[in-house]
Each structure stands twice: as structure tokens, then as C-alpha cells.
Tab-separated table of C-alpha atoms in Angstrom:
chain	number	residue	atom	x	y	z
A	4	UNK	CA	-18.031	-84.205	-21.529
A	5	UNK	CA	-17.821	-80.514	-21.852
A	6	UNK	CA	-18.927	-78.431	-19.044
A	7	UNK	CA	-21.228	-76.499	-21.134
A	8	UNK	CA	-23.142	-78.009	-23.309
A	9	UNK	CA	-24.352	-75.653	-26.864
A	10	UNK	CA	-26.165	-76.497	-30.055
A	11	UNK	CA	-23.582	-74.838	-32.586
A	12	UNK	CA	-25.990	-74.169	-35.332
A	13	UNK	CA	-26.130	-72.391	-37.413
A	14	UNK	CA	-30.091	-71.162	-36.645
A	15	UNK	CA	-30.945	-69.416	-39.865
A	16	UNK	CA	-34.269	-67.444	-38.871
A	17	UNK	CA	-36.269	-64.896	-40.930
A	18	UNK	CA	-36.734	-61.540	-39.386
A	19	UNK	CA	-39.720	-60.813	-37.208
A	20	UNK	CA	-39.615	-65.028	-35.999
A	21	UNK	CA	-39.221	-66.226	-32.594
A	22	UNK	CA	-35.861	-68.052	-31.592
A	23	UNK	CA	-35.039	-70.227	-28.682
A	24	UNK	CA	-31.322	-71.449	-27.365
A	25	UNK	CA	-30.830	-74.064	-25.066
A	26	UNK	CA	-27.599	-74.763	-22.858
A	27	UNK	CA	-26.800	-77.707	-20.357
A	28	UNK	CA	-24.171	-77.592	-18.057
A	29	UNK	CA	-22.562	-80.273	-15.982
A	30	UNK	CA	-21.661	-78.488	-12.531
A	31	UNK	CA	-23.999	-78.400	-10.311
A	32	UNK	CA	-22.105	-76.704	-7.976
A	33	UNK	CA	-22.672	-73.840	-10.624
A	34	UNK	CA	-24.229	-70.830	-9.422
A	35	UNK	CA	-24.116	-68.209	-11.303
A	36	UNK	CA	-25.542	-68.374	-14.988
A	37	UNK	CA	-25.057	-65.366	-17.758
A	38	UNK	CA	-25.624	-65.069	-21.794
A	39	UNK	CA	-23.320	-63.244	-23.448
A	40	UNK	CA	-23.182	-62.279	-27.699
A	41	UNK	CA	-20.152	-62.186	-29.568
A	42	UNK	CA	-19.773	-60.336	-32.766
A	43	UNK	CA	-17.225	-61.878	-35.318
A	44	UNK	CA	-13.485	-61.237	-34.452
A	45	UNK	CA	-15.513	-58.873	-31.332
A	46	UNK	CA	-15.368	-59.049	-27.538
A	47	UNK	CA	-18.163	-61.218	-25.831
A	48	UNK	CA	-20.734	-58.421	-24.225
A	49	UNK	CA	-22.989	-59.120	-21.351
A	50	UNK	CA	-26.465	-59.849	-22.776
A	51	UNK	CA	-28.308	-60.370	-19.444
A	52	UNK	CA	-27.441	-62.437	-16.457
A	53	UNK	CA	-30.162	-65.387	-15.553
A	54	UNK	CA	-31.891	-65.771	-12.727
A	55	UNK	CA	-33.950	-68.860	-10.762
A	56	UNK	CA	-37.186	-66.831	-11.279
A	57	UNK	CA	-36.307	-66.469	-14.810
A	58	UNK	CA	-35.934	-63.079	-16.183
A	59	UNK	CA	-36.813	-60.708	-19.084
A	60	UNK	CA	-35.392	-57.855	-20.789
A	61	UNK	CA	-37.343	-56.448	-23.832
A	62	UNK	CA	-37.628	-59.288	-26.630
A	63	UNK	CA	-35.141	-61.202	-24.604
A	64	UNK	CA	-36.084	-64.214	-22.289
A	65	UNK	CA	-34.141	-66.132	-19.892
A	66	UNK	CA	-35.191	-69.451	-18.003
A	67	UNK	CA	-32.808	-71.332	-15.600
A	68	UNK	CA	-33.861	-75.197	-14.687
A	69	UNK	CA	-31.360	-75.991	-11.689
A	70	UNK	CA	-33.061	-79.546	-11.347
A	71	UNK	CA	-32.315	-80.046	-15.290
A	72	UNK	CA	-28.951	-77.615	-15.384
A	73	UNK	CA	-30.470	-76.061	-18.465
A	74	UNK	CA	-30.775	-72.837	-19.461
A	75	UNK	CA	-32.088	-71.017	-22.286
A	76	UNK	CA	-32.871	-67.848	-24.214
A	77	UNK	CA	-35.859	-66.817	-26.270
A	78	UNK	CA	-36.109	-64.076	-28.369
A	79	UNK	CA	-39.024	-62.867	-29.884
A	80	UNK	CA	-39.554	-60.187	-33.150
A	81	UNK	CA	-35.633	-60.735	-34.065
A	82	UNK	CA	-34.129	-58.363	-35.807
A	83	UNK	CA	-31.114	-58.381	-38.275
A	84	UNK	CA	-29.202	-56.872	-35.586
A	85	UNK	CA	-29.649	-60.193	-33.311
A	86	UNK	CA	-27.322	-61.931	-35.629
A	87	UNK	CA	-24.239	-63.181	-33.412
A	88	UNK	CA	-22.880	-66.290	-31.756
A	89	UNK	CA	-24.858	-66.639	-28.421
A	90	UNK	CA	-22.584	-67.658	-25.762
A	91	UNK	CA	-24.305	-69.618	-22.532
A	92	UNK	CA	-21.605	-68.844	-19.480
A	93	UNK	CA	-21.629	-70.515	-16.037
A	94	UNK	CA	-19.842	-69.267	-12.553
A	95	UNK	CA	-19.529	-71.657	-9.670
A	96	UNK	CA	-19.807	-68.112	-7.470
A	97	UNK	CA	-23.103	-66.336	-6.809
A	98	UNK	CA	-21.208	-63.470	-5.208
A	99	UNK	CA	-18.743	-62.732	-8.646
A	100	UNK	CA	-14.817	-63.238	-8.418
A	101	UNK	CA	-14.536	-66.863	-9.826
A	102	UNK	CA	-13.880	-67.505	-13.142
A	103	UNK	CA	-16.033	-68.080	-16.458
A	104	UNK	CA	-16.934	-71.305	-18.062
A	105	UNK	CA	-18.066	-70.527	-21.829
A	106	UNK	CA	-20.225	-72.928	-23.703
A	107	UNK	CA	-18.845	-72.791	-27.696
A	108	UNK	CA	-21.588	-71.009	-28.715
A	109	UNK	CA	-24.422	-70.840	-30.460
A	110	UNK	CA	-24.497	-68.745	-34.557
A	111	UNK	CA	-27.526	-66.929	-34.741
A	112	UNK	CA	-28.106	-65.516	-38.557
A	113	UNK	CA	-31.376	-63.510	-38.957
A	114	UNK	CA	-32.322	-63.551	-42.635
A	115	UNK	CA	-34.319	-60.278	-43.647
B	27	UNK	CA	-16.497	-43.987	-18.168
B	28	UNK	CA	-13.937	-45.943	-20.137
B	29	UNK	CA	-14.501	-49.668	-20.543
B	30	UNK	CA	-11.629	-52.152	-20.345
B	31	UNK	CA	-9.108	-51.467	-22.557
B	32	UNK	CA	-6.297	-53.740	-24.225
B	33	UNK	CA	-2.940	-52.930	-26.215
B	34	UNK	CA	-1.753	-53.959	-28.610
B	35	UNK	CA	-5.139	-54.546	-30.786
B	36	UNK	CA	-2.795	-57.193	-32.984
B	37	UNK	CA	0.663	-58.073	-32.686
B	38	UNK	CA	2.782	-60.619	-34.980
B	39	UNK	CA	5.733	-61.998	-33.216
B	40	UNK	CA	8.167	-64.769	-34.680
B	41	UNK	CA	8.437	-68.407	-33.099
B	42	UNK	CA	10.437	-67.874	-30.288
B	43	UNK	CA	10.544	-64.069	-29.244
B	44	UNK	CA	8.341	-63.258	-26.944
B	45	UNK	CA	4.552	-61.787	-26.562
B	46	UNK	CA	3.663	-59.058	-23.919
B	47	UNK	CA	-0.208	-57.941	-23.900
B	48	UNK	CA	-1.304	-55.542	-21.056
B	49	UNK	CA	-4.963	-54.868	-20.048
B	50	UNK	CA	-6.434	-51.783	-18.273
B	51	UNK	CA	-9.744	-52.865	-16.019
B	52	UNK	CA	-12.706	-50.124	-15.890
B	53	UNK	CA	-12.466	-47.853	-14.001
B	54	UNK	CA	-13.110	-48.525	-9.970
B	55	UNK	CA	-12.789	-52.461	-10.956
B	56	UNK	CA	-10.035	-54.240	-9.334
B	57	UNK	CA	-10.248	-57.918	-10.588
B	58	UNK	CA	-8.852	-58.727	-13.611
B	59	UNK	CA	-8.983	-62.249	-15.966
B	60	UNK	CA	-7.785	-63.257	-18.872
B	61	UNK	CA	-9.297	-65.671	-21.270
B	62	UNK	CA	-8.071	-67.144	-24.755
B	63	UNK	CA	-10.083	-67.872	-27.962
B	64	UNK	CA	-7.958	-70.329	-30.442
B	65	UNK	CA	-9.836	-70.368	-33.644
B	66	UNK	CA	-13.259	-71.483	-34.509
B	67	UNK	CA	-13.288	-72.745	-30.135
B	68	UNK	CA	-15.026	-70.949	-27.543
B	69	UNK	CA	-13.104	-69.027	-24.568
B	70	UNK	CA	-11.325	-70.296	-22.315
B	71	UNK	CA	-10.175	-69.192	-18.872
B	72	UNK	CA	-6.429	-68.817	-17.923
B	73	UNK	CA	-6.016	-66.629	-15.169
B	74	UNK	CA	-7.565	-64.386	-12.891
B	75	UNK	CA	-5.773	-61.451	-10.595
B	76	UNK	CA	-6.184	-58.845	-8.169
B	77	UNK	CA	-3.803	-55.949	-7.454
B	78	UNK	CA	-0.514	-57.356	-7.043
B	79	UNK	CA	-1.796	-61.052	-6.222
B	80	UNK	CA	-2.829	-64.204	-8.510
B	81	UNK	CA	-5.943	-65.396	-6.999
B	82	UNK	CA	-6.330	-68.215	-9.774
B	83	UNK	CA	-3.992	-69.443	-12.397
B	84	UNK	CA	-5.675	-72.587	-12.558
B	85	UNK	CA	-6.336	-72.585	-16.839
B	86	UNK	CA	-2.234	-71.245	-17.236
B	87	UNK	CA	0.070	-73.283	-18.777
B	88	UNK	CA	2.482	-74.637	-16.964
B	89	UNK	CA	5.634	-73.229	-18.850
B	90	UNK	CA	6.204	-70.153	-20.606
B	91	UNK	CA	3.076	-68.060	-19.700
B	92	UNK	CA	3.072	-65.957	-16.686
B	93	UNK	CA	0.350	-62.807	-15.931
B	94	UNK	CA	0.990	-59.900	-13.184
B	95	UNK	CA	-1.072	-56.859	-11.896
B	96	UNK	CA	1.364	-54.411	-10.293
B	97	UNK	CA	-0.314	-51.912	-7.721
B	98	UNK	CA	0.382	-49.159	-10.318
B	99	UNK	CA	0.062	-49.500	-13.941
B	100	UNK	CA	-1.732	-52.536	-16.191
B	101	UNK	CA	-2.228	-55.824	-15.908
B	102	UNK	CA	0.152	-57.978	-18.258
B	103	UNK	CA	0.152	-61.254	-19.739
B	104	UNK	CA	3.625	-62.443	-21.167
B	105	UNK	CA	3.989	-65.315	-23.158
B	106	UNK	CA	7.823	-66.438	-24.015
B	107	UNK	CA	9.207	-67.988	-26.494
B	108	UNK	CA	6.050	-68.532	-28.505
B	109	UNK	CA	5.069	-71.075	-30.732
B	110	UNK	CA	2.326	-71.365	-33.885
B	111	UNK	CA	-0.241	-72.637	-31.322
B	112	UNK	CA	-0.265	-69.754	-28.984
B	113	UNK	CA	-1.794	-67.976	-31.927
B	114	UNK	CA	-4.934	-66.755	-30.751
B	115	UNK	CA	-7.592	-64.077	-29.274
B	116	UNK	CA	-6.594	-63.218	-26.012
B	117	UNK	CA	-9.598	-61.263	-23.846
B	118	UNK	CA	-9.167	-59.591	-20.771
B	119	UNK	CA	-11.964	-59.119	-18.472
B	120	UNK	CA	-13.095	-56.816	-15.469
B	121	UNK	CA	-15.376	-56.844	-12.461
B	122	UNK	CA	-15.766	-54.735	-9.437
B	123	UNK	CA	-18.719	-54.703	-6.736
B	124	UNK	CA	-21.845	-54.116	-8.532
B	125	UNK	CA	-24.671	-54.778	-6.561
B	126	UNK	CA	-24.664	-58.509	-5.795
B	127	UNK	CA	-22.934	-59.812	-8.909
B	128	UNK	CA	-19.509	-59.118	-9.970
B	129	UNK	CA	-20.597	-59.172	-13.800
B	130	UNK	CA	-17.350	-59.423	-15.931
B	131	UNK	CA	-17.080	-56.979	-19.143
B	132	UNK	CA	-14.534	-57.863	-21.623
B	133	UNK	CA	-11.966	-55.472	-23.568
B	134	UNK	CA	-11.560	-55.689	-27.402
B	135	UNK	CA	-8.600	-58.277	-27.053
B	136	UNK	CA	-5.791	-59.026	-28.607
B	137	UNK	CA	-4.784	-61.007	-31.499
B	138	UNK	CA	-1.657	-62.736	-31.814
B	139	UNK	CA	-0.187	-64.293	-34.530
B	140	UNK	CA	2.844	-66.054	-34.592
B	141	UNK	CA	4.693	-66.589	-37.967
């Protein structure tokens, strides 16, 4: 079983529609969740960490479910901009230093 | 404030010679890690340094690979003798103290292809 768990896709979405990722992960000694977005043949880039409370960042939405080790991203209004490969990320550190785990990713196409 | 930078941006190297990729952290980060991306996978984690120490090598392979960060100068990641599978992305990442999380940021990697 992989360690984290994501629905490849491809999510083909119309502009302007509401979109919703989920992740599992197998650890639970993980403690430290993140999404990242990776352009094709680009670096990953830090989208927003996730927190317990859950968090938010403009049209972005982040939920953590430590009994469920799920995670997941909404985003509302996309744009054509939000097309990328999603990337769910788990840290077994809450304080940093520790390596990655990357979940395969999820394609994200928004269709104008 | 430069982010983390990698050279070379592609290399081609035969089967057999050998691969050298170096990484610059930010600036004021002193914890560097290198990941891999073979095609069409996700990333995976190979090693992960500090100035002049390997704090976890844990996702290296056992031959051929080895990674340093010198007190002075970039971190490198050699690969000898290579073969068509070490063909590949190859990120290197950076994190310092920031607030309670030592978020990593990722340079533009490197792409290797072996012929």
C-alpha cells in the first residue's frame, strides 16, 4: 500500500466550478501535512501547508481528518490558471527537518 | 532573495560516465534534500543533509549514488557509472527556521538523460 494515497484523474472542470481533492495516508505517526502544485516538467511549489483546524487561503481550502488520515483541498471559482497536478505531501515531523512523502498526484485541467 | 537554485538545468551523459548535479539552498537555509521524479511517478525522497553531515540517506541507493554538502560551496549529488534507469528529474529542496515549520521550497531541478 502506498503511503499516500491520490485519485490520479484527470478532473476535467469548467472554469468558474468548484473542485475538491482528497488524499489518505497510511502513517499515523504523520504530522505534518502540505499541498503542493506542480507545473509540467516544473518544480513542485508550496500551495499551503494544512492544519488540524483546517485552513483557508483565498479560493483555496484545506481540511485535515487525523482520525480518518485524510486530507483534502477545495477550490472554489477555478480559474484556467489552477490547471496543474496537485500533489498531497506528508512529514512525520511537526517541527520541519524530516523528509517528504509525495502522494502521485492529482491532474487538475480547468476547461474555459 | 534568490530561491534554490540547481545546475546543470539538463545534462545527457552516456551509460557509464558519470553524473554530478549541485544545488544551492536559499539563502539563510541550511538543510538541504534531494528528491527524484522517474517519469510519469511522483517524487521520491533520497537524501537529506546539513552542512558537512548526512542526516538521512535513508531513500539512496545502495551503490553508485553518493550526496555531500561541504561547509563552503554547493551541495552535490553524484551518480557513477550511470545506467538508462537513473534517467530522471532530480529536485533539490531547502528549509531553514521559519516560524514553527521548516517548509521545504524546491529548485527547478535537473534532468538527466542517459543515452
Amino acid at each position: 500500500r502506498k503511503e499516500v494515497e491520490q485519485d490520479p484523474g484527470p478532473f476535467n472542470v469548467p472554469e468558474g466550478a468548484t473542485v475538491a481533492f482528497n488524499c489518505t495516508y497510511s502513517n499515523s505517526a504523520s504530522q505534518s501535512f502540505f499541498w503542493y502544485r506542480q507545473d509540467c516538467r516544473k518544480e513542485p511549489k508550496l500551495l499551503m501547508s494544512v492544519y488540524s483546524s483546517g485552513n483557508e487561503d483565498g479560493r483555496f481550502t484545506a481540511q485535515l481528518n487525523r482520525a480518518s488520515q485524510y486530507i483534502s483541498l477545495l477550490i472554489r471559482d477555478s480559474k484556467l490558471s489552477d490547471s496543474a497536478t496537485y500533489l498531497c505531501v506528508v512529514s512525520k515531523s511537526n517541527f520541519g527537518n524530516e523528509k517528504l512523502t509525495f502522494g502521485t498526484g492529482t491532474r487538475l485541467t480547468i476547461i474555459p | 532573495n534568490a530561491g534554490v537554485m540547481q545546475n546543470p538545468r539538463h545534462l545527457v551523459r552516456r551509460r557509464g560516465q558519470e553524473a554530478r548535479l549541485r544545488c544551492s539552498p536559499m539563502k539563510g537555509h541550511s538543510h538541504v534534500y534531494w528528491y527524484r521524479q522517474l517519469p510519469e511517478e511522483g517524487l521520491k525522497f533520497m537524501v537529506y543533509l546539513q552542512k558537512e553531515n548526512i542526516i538521512d540517506e535513508s531513500g539512496m541507493p545502495k551503490e553508485r549514488f553518493s550526496a555531500e554538502f561541504p561547509k563552503e560551496g554547493p551541495s552535490i549529488l553524484r551518480i557513477q557509472q550511470v545506467v538508462r534507469g537513473d534517467s530522471a528529474a532530480y529536485f533539490c529542496a531547502s528549509s531553514g527556521s521559519t516560524g514553527a515549520y521548516y517548509e521545504q521550497y524546491f529548485g527547478p531541478g535537473t534532468r538527466l538523460t542517459v543515452t
